[in-house]
Tab-separated table of C-alpha atoms and ligand atoms in Angstrom:
chain	number	residue	atom	x	y	z
A	1375	MET	CA	101.582	10.038	261.690
A	1376	ILE	CA	102.372	11.047	265.268
A	1377	ASP	CA	103.796	14.481	265.627
A	1378	GLN	CA	106.623	14.647	268.144
A	1379	ARG	CA	105.258	17.930	269.511
A	1380	GLY	CA	102.421	15.891	271.003
A	1381	GLN	CA	98.769	15.402	270.176
A	1382	GLU	CA	97.470	18.610	271.713
A	1383	THR	CA	99.767	20.857	269.715
A	1384	LEU	CA	99.018	18.914	266.565
A	1385	THR	CA	95.273	19.307	267.128
A	1386	GLY	CA	95.586	23.053	267.602
A	1387	SER	CA	97.864	23.763	264.692
A	1388	ALA	CA	95.993	21.465	262.329
A	1389	GLN	CA	92.627	23.139	262.959
A	1390	SER	CA	94.150	26.413	261.895
A	1391	GLU	CA	96.124	24.791	259.124
A	1392	ILE	CA	92.928	23.632	257.431
A	1393	PHE	CA	91.435	27.096	257.831
A	1394	GLN	CA	94.576	28.827	256.555
A	1395	ILE	CA	94.490	26.601	253.450
A	1396	LEU	CA	90.819	27.478	252.804
A	1397	ARG	CA	91.372	31.175	253.477
A	1398	ASP	CA	92.263	31.893	249.848
A	1399	GLY	CA	88.598	31.281	249.008
A	1400	ARG	CA	89.227	28.314	246.680
A	1401	PRO	CA	86.838	25.430	247.441
A	1402	ARG	CA	88.407	22.087	248.360
A	1403	THR	CA	87.123	18.624	249.235
A	1404	ARG	CA	87.936	16.756	252.433
A	1405	SER	CA	90.247	14.441	250.551
A	1406	GLU	CA	92.119	17.365	248.985
A	1407	LEU	CA	92.554	18.770	252.493
A	1408	ALA	CA	93.787	15.388	253.719
A	1409	THR	CA	96.379	15.304	250.942
A	1410	LEU	CA	97.493	18.880	251.635
A	1411	THR	CA	97.818	18.415	255.415
A	1412	GLY	CA	98.895	14.762	255.567
A	1413	LEU	CA	96.116	14.118	258.122
A	1414	ALA	CA	93.828	11.082	258.189
A	1415	ARG	CA	90.518	11.655	256.390
A	1416	SER	CA	88.559	11.047	259.596
A	1417	THR	CA	90.598	13.731	261.359
A	1418	VAL	CA	90.059	16.150	258.482
A	1419	ALA	CA	86.319	15.436	258.569
A	1420	ALA	CA	86.122	16.221	262.299
A	1421	ARG	CA	88.057	19.452	261.843
A	1422	VAL	CA	86.007	20.559	258.873
A	1423	ASP	CA	82.899	19.990	261.029
A	1424	ALA	CA	84.422	22.122	263.790
A	1425	LEU	CA	85.131	24.907	261.296
A	1426	LEU	CA	81.596	24.637	259.869
A	1427	ARG	CA	80.248	25.267	263.390
A	1428	THR	CA	82.238	28.514	263.550
A	1429	ARG	CA	80.567	29.624	260.266
A	1430	LEU	CA	84.019	30.607	258.963
A	1431	ILE	CA	83.743	28.037	256.171
A	1432	THR	CA	80.753	26.959	254.167
A	1433	PRO	CA	79.889	24.038	251.869
A	1434	VAL	CA	79.873	25.044	248.212
A	1435	ALA	CA	78.703	23.444	244.968
A	1436	ASP	CA	79.728	19.824	244.506
A	1437	ALA	CA	83.018	18.955	242.862
A	1438	ALA	CA	82.775	17.376	239.434
A	1439	SER	CA	82.094	13.744	240.056
A	1440	THR	CA	84.512	11.168	238.695
A	1441	GLY	CA	81.835	8.506	238.558
A	1442	GLY	CA	81.095	7.853	242.203
A	1443	ARG	CA	79.276	9.987	244.755
A	1444	PRO	CA	80.144	13.680	244.250
A	1445	SER	CA	82.383	15.126	246.987
A	1446	ARG	CA	81.356	18.147	248.951
A	1447	GLN	CA	83.674	21.138	248.812
A	1448	PHE	CA	84.315	23.765	251.456
A	1449	ALA	CA	85.522	27.359	251.219
A	1450	PHE	CA	86.173	30.373	253.433
A	1451	ASP	CA	83.040	32.376	254.177
A	1452	GLY	CA	83.825	35.867	255.471
A	1453	THR	CA	80.216	37.063	255.419
A	1454	GLN	CA	79.081	35.601	258.751
A	1455	HIS	CA	81.276	37.748	261.009
A	1456	GLY	CA	82.325	41.369	261.039
A	1457	VAL	CA	84.655	43.955	262.506
A	1458	LEU	CA	84.267	47.568	263.550
A	1459	GLY	CA	86.751	49.965	261.947
A	1460	VAL	CA	87.223	53.320	263.673
A	1461	ASP	CA	88.969	56.331	262.119
A	1462	ILE	CA	89.468	59.190	264.567
A	1463	GLY	CA	90.615	62.346	262.753
A	1464	ALA	CA	91.461	65.810	264.055
A	1465	THR	CA	87.929	67.078	263.421
A	1466	HIS	CA	85.876	63.969	262.569
A	1467	ALA	CA	85.181	60.405	263.584
A	1468	HIS	CA	84.252	57.748	261.008
A	1469	ILE	CA	83.181	54.226	261.918
A	1470	ALA	CA	82.299	51.315	259.660
A	1471	ILE	CA	81.304	47.693	259.966
A	1472	SER	CA	82.865	45.358	257.406
A	1473	ASP	CA	82.630	41.623	256.977
A	1474	LEU	CA	85.770	39.454	257.095
A	1475	GLN	CA	86.109	39.794	253.299
A	1476	GLY	CA	86.644	43.528	253.912
A	1477	THR	CA	83.306	44.458	252.334
A	1478	LEU	CA	81.946	47.612	253.950
A	1479	LEU	CA	78.405	46.920	255.197
A	1480	THR	CA	77.488	50.179	256.909
A	1481	ASP	CA	79.203	53.321	258.188
A	1482	SER	CA	78.654	56.585	259.978
A	1483	VAL	CA	80.558	59.895	260.241
A	1484	ALA	CA	80.367	62.610	262.885
A	1485	SER	CA	81.945	66.057	263.085
A	1486	ILE	CA	83.614	65.690	266.445
A	1487	ALA	CA	87.003	67.151	267.351
A	1488	VAL	CA	89.565	64.782	268.817
A	1489	ALA	CA	90.366	67.666	271.211
A	1490	GLU	CA	86.988	67.086	272.902
A	1491	GLY	CA	88.756	64.213	274.644
A	1492	PRO	CA	88.518	60.422	274.710
A	1493	GLU	CA	85.286	60.094	276.731
A	1494	ALA	CA	83.332	62.263	274.299
A	1495	VAL	CA	84.829	60.803	271.108
A	1496	LEU	CA	84.831	57.145	272.189
A	1497	GLY	CA	81.412	57.652	273.783
A	1498	TRP	CA	80.082	58.483	270.320
A	1499	VAL	CA	81.936	55.502	268.811
A	1500	ILE	CA	80.360	53.149	271.367
A	1501	GLU	CA	76.826	54.505	271.016
A	1502	GLU	CA	76.875	54.754	267.221
A	1503	GLY	CA	78.779	51.467	266.811
A	1504	ALA	CA	76.187	49.617	268.903
A	1505	ARG	CA	73.425	51.187	266.810
A	1506	LEU	CA	75.080	50.066	263.546
A	1507	VAL	CA	75.581	46.517	264.855
A	1508	ALA	CA	71.950	46.313	266.003
A	1509	ALA	CA	70.691	47.652	262.664
A	1510	LEU	CA	72.480	44.823	260.814
A	1511	ASP	CA	70.295	42.332	262.675
A	1512	ALA	CA	73.168	39.827	262.549
A	1513	ALA	CA	73.536	36.618	264.554
A	1514	PRO	CA	74.895	36.930	268.110
A	1515	GLY	CA	78.697	36.941	268.115
A	1516	PHE	CA	78.822	38.577	264.669
A	1517	LEU	CA	81.244	41.308	265.761
A	1518	ARG	CA	84.699	39.782	266.344
A	1519	ALA	CA	87.190	42.661	266.731
A	1520	ILE	CA	87.684	46.412	266.581
A	1521	GLY	CA	90.463	48.332	264.809
A	1522	VAL	CA	91.172	51.987	265.580
A	1523	GLY	CA	93.343	54.579	263.850
A	1524	LEU	CA	94.309	57.632	265.929
A	1525	PRO	CA	95.830	60.903	264.661
A	1526	GLY	CA	98.934	60.644	266.855
A	1527	PRO	CA	101.657	58.302	268.094
A	1528	VAL	CA	100.488	54.990	269.580
A	1529	GLU	CA	102.567	52.596	271.668
A	1530	HIS	CA	102.357	49.400	269.641
A	1531	THR	CA	102.553	46.872	272.481
A	1532	THR	CA	99.714	48.446	274.519
A	1533	GLY	CA	97.667	50.385	271.953
A	1534	LEU	CA	97.878	53.487	274.154
A	1535	PRO	CA	98.285	56.968	272.638
A	1536	VAL	CA	101.596	58.479	273.769
A	1537	ASP	CA	102.112	62.264	273.992
A	1538	PRO	CA	99.798	62.933	271.032
A	1539	PRO	CA	100.319	66.618	270.116
A	1540	ILE	CA	96.789	67.403	268.856
A	1541	MET	CA	94.915	65.161	271.310
A	1542	PRO	CA	94.585	66.808	274.743
A	1543	GLY	CA	93.431	64.326	277.394
A	1544	TRP	CA	94.362	61.252	275.347
A	1545	ASP	CA	97.902	60.674	276.659
A	1546	ARG	CA	98.017	57.016	277.799
A	1547	PHE	CA	94.193	56.834	277.837
A	1548	ASP	CA	93.104	53.185	277.709
A	1549	VAL	CA	91.417	53.276	274.279
A	1550	PRO	CA	91.525	49.477	273.751
A	1551	GLY	CA	90.227	48.868	277.292
A	1552	MET	CA	87.235	51.190	276.920
A	1553	LEU	CA	86.135	49.734	273.560
A	1554	THR	CA	86.775	46.119	274.565
A	1555	ARG	CA	84.661	46.575	277.712
A	1556	ALA	CA	81.844	48.081	275.647
A	1557	PHE	CA	81.780	45.491	272.843
A	1558	GLY	CA	83.367	42.416	274.459
A	1559	VAL	CA	85.840	41.857	271.597
A	1560	PRO	CA	89.587	42.559	271.169
A	1561	THR	CA	90.555	46.096	270.108
A	1562	LEU	CA	93.703	47.011	268.173
A	1563	VAL	CA	94.924	50.593	268.000
A	1564	ASP	CA	97.562	52.163	265.778
A	1565	ASN	CA	98.296	55.605	264.379
A	1566	ASP	CA	96.219	56.551	261.357
A	1567	VAL	CA	99.073	56.552	258.841
A	1568	ASN	CA	100.102	52.974	259.684
A	1569	VAL	CA	96.444	51.954	259.542
A	1570	MET	CA	96.049	53.531	256.091
A	1571	ALA	CA	99.206	51.783	254.883
A	1572	VAL	CA	97.821	48.422	256.012
A	1573	GLY	CA	94.434	49.103	254.425
A	1574	GLU	CA	95.823	50.241	251.086
A	1575	HIS	CA	98.239	47.310	251.017
A	1576	ASP	CA	95.633	44.650	251.874
A	1577	ALA	CA	92.934	45.955	249.546
A	1578	PHE	CA	94.876	47.080	246.482
A	1579	PHE	CA	98.471	45.832	246.599
A	1580	PRO	CA	98.340	42.431	248.384
A	1581	ASP	CA	101.201	41.062	246.271
A	1582	VAL	CA	103.515	44.023	246.888
A	1583	ASP	CA	106.044	43.495	249.704
A	1584	ASP	CA	107.459	47.016	249.916
A	1585	LEU	CA	105.037	49.920	250.047
A	1586	LEU	CA	105.250	53.448	251.389
A	1587	PHE	CA	102.019	55.247	252.299
A	1588	VAL	CA	102.349	59.015	252.726
A	1589	LYS	CA	99.567	61.064	254.294
A	1590	VAL	CA	99.494	64.799	253.615
A	1591	SER	CA	97.047	66.606	255.845
A	1592	THR	CA	97.562	68.801	258.933
A	1593	GLY	CA	100.904	67.038	259.203
A	1594	ILE	CA	102.921	64.745	256.948
A	1595	GLY	CA	103.677	61.159	257.910
A	1596	ALA	CA	104.461	57.835	256.276
A	1597	GLY	CA	103.562	54.220	256.976
A	1598	VAL	CA	106.302	51.838	255.879
A	1599	ILE	CA	105.582	48.272	254.791
A	1600	ALA	CA	108.922	46.550	254.242
A	1601	SER	CA	109.331	42.914	253.207
A	1602	GLY	CA	105.602	42.408	253.757
A	1603	HIS	CA	105.549	43.732	257.335
A	1604	MET	CA	104.793	47.054	258.992
A	1605	HIS	CA	108.153	48.596	259.817
A	1606	ARG	CA	107.860	50.507	263.099
A	1607	GLY	CA	111.465	51.125	264.095
A	1608	ALA	CA	113.090	51.073	267.527
A	1609	LEU	CA	110.644	53.481	269.183
A	1610	GLY	CA	107.689	53.092	266.817
A	1611	ILE	CA	108.202	56.376	264.976
A	1612	ALA	CA	109.531	55.054	261.671
A	1613	GLY	CA	107.949	57.030	258.847
A	1614	ASP	CA	107.714	60.294	260.787
A	1615	ILE	CA	109.031	62.289	257.814
A	1616	GLY	CA	107.143	65.519	258.603
A	1617	HIS	CA	110.055	66.941	260.586
A	1618	VAL	CA	112.862	66.231	258.148
A	1619	TRP	CA	114.770	69.445	257.386
A	1620	VAL	CA	114.232	70.912	253.939
A	1621	PRO	CA	115.966	74.059	252.643
A	1622	GLU	CA	112.694	75.708	251.482
A	1623	ALA	CA	111.511	75.773	255.097
A	1624	ASP	CA	114.798	77.106	256.413
A	1625	ASP	CA	113.624	79.666	258.999
A	1626	VAL	CA	109.972	78.679	259.100
A	1627	PRO	CA	108.840	77.614	262.592
A	1628	CYS	CA	107.158	74.210	262.915
A	1629	ARG	CA	104.523	73.119	265.463
A	1630	CYS	CA	107.164	70.740	266.867
A	1631	GLY	CA	109.213	73.732	268.085
A	1632	ALA	CA	111.996	73.420	265.520
A	1633	THR	CA	112.390	75.360	262.274
A	1634	GLY	CA	112.897	74.118	258.749
A	1635	CYS	CA	110.630	71.039	258.898
A	1636	LEU	CA	108.954	69.567	255.789
A	1637	GLU	CA	105.551	70.025	257.462
A	1638	ALA	CA	106.215	73.711	258.101
A	1639	ILE	CA	106.293	74.351	254.345
A	1640	ALA	CA	104.349	71.526	252.635
A	1641	ALA	CA	101.477	70.387	254.929
A	1642	GLY	CA	97.897	71.714	254.887
A	1643	PRO	CA	98.308	74.660	257.292
A	1644	ALA	CA	101.455	75.882	255.478
A	1645	ILE	CA	99.777	75.723	252.067
A	1646	ALA	CA	96.737	77.482	253.542
A	1647	ALA	CA	98.946	80.257	254.968
A	1648	ARG	CA	100.503	80.820	251.538
A	1649	LEU	CA	97.049	80.987	249.950
A	1650	ARG	CA	95.820	83.468	252.546
A	1651	GLU	CA	98.592	85.809	251.374
A	1652	SER	CA	96.948	85.797	247.964
A	1653	GLY	CA	93.578	86.579	249.495
A	1654	LEU	CA	91.969	83.135	249.824
A	1655	ASP	CA	89.925	82.393	252.953
A	1656	VAL	CA	91.447	79.022	253.862
A	1657	THR	CA	92.814	77.552	257.097
A	1658	GLY	CA	93.229	73.771	257.064
A	1659	PRO	CA	93.838	70.868	254.681
A	1660	GLN	CA	90.140	70.464	253.876
A	1661	ASP	CA	89.915	74.114	252.743
A	1662	VAL	CA	93.015	73.677	250.577
A	1663	ALA	CA	91.524	70.512	249.052
A	1664	ALA	CA	88.259	72.354	248.351
A	1665	ALA	CA	90.111	75.243	246.658
A	1666	VAL	CA	92.015	72.764	244.457
A	1667	THR	CA	88.828	70.900	243.595
A	1668	ARG	CA	87.122	74.075	242.394
A	1669	GLY	CA	90.170	74.786	240.210
A	1670	ASP	CA	91.718	77.764	241.989
A	1671	ILE	CA	94.973	78.437	240.099
A	1672	GLU	CA	96.941	79.599	243.147
A	1673	ALA	CA	95.821	76.573	245.156
A	1674	VAL	CA	96.751	74.181	242.348
A	1675	ARG	CA	100.178	75.804	242.031
A	1676	ALA	CA	100.796	75.737	245.811
A	1677	VAL	CA	99.806	72.070	246.073
A	1678	ARG	CA	102.012	71.124	243.143
A	1679	ASP	CA	104.945	72.988	244.758
A	1680	ALA	CA	104.284	71.128	248.018
A	1681	GLY	CA	104.293	67.875	246.026
A	1682	ARG	CA	107.756	68.708	244.682
A	1683	ILE	CA	109.165	69.417	248.159
A	1684	ILE	CA	107.595	66.236	249.555
A	1685	GLY	CA	108.912	64.392	246.498
A	1686	ARG	CA	112.463	65.394	247.306
A	1687	VAL	CA	112.206	63.898	250.805
A	1688	LEU	CA	110.607	60.803	249.276
A	1689	THR	CA	113.550	60.468	246.894
A	1690	THR	CA	115.696	59.789	249.962
A	1691	CYS	CA	113.116	57.272	251.200
A	1692	VAL	CA	113.218	55.539	247.801
A	1693	SER	CA	116.995	55.147	248.076
A	1694	LEU	CA	116.698	53.845	251.610
A	1695	ILE	CA	113.843	51.324	251.353
A	1696	ASN	CA	113.382	50.769	247.605
A	1697	PRO	CA	109.558	50.570	247.632
A	1698	ALA	CA	107.637	49.085	244.706
A	1699	VAL	CA	104.709	51.435	245.372
A	1700	ILE	CA	104.363	54.872	246.937
A	1701	VAL	CA	100.767	55.793	247.795
A	1702	LEU	CA	99.905	59.426	248.507
A	1703	GLY	CA	96.819	59.899	250.689
A	1704	GLY	CA	95.074	62.426	252.910
A	1705	PRO	CA	92.725	65.229	251.784
A	1706	ILE	CA	95.305	67.236	249.803
A	1707	ALA	CA	96.569	64.217	247.865
A	1708	ASN	CA	92.985	63.091	247.276
A	1709	ALA	CA	92.027	66.420	245.633
A	1710	GLY	CA	93.026	65.936	242.008
A	1711	GLU	CA	96.369	64.881	240.568
A	1712	HIS	CA	98.397	67.963	241.534
A	1713	LEU	CA	100.259	66.791	244.642
A	1714	LEU	CA	100.928	63.481	242.912
A	1715	ALA	CA	102.203	65.243	239.770
A	1716	GLY	CA	104.655	67.394	241.761
A	1717	ALA	CA	105.952	64.425	243.732
A	1718	ARG	CA	106.275	62.219	240.650
A	1719	GLU	CA	108.177	64.875	238.729
A	1720	VAL	CA	110.883	65.065	241.401
A	1721	ILE	CA	111.040	61.392	242.411
A	1722	TYR	CA	111.406	60.117	238.844
A	1723	ALA	CA	113.942	62.838	237.978
A	1724	ARG	CA	116.072	62.419	241.105
A	1725	SER	CA	115.937	58.717	241.962
A	1726	THR	CA	118.466	56.334	240.509
A	1727	PRO	CA	117.103	54.472	237.472
A	1728	LEU	CA	117.433	51.168	239.317
A	1729	ALA	CA	115.307	52.336	242.266
A	1730	SER	CA	112.671	54.155	240.205
A	1731	GLY	CA	112.530	51.668	237.320
A	1732	GLY	CA	109.494	49.685	238.449
A	1733	LEU	CA	108.303	52.238	241.008
A	1734	GLN	CA	104.588	53.099	240.966
A	1735	ILE	CA	103.565	56.416	242.530
A	1736	VAL	CA	99.801	56.574	242.925
A	1737	ARG	CA	96.994	58.298	244.776
A	1738	SER	CA	95.244	56.461	247.606
A	1739	ARG	CA	92.498	54.312	246.084
A	1740	GLY	CA	90.746	54.090	249.421
A	1741	ALA	CA	90.635	57.925	249.425
A	1742	ASP	CA	88.333	59.197	252.195
A	1743	ASN	CA	87.638	55.621	253.327
A	1744	ALA	CA	91.340	54.671	253.511
A	1745	ALA	CA	91.637	55.049	257.279
A	1746	VAL	CA	88.410	53.286	258.223
A	1747	ALA	CA	89.151	50.495	255.714
A	1748	GLY	CA	92.657	50.171	257.142
A	1749	ALA	CA	91.356	50.002	260.713
A	1750	SER	CA	88.978	47.250	259.568
A	1751	ALA	CA	91.805	45.403	257.757
A	1752	MET	CA	93.889	45.483	260.943
A	1753	ALA	CA	90.951	43.999	262.892
A	1754	ILE	CA	90.323	41.327	260.228
A	1755	GLN	CA	93.983	40.237	260.421
A	1756	GLN	CA	93.461	39.777	264.152
A	1757	VAL	CA	90.236	37.768	263.696
A	1758	LEU	CA	91.847	35.423	261.168
A	1759	SER	CA	95.004	34.885	263.239
A	1760	VAL	CA	95.748	31.379	264.522
A	1761	ASP	CA	94.926	32.190	268.177
A	1762	SER	CA	91.662	33.850	267.316
A	1763	ILE	CA	90.532	30.948	265.078
A	1764	GLU	CA	91.348	28.501	267.886
A	1765	ALA	CA	89.261	30.558	270.307
A	1766	LEU	CA	86.321	30.632	267.919
A	1767	ILE	CA	86.522	26.842	267.450
A	1768	ARG	CA	86.507	26.330	271.237
A	1769	GLU	CA	83.548	28.724	271.586
A	1770	ASN	CA	81.562	26.666	269.084
A	1771	ALA	CA	82.703	23.198	270.223
B	468	ZN	ZN1	108.716	69.986	262.943
């Protein structure tokens, strides 16, 4: 069958088509692939050989023979290549190498403040990342892409941080350029909340099309997956719910310069300030999480109250986007069930029965690894994209 788009286009799309069919991990024979694609068996054989050379597919146990010679089967093999996931937090950096199945192979964490600037932070990422890659003793070309989550706004088209409030020296710094030069592979950058939403969705809710990930830490932000895609909005700030006005915060000043923001009353620093009034020595979200974990009654109560206030804002989000799943993440959500309980109480009480009927509200399953797993998931999506598969086939031709 001659495709009217021309032979070259057909060749390109069909290579990927065979890979995209095998990507679900189910083994198939050449003749099954020929039936599924409508291609001649000789063409399928040549393309399977090309994919075998990339090490993205592998022969698996023979299919049950129907009397004649048993047919070889082929399946996706994500173990022969990897990605580097990078989670830059306000006071830490966490990197991990995962294979294309998303299995974490090795990782490393450093206490390094994002405020030390991009050269210092990315310098550590490059040095430590190279050490982790070398220690894996993998074949050349093992590392295929890098994904990075940053604690601030990122311009989606360029991957550059834009006016990040807690990241002095990072404004429009070429993060993807610096990492791509160091490792020789593509680098994708997004803000940490979007990255966590992608990671949680890919790993734990792959069949859910509408998911809201809410991170409660120094600030409060949401990553919105709508109809199966990251929803970014006109200027890329969709999900920035930390500065929604709430009555409890009425006159309370926020770091954004306004008063009355959700963050000003329900994020880590605000909860910590309330706890300091009752004599606790706490400053940031990690301290609040630690106080909750050791069972401090005031801390538990304050976190549950914060959950209720956040829950009220989320009730509006539920009406607007009708998610199937809301995931609460970040250190305060990860410390016990208290933030979740407060949020659930309000969302289930205040949402319409139709919107909340099948709604799951859960804690992040990725927990402390959510951001680095999400950064890896973003990189894996890039590696398995049509263009990237084509490039790998050409490299191995
Ligand atoms: Zn604000």
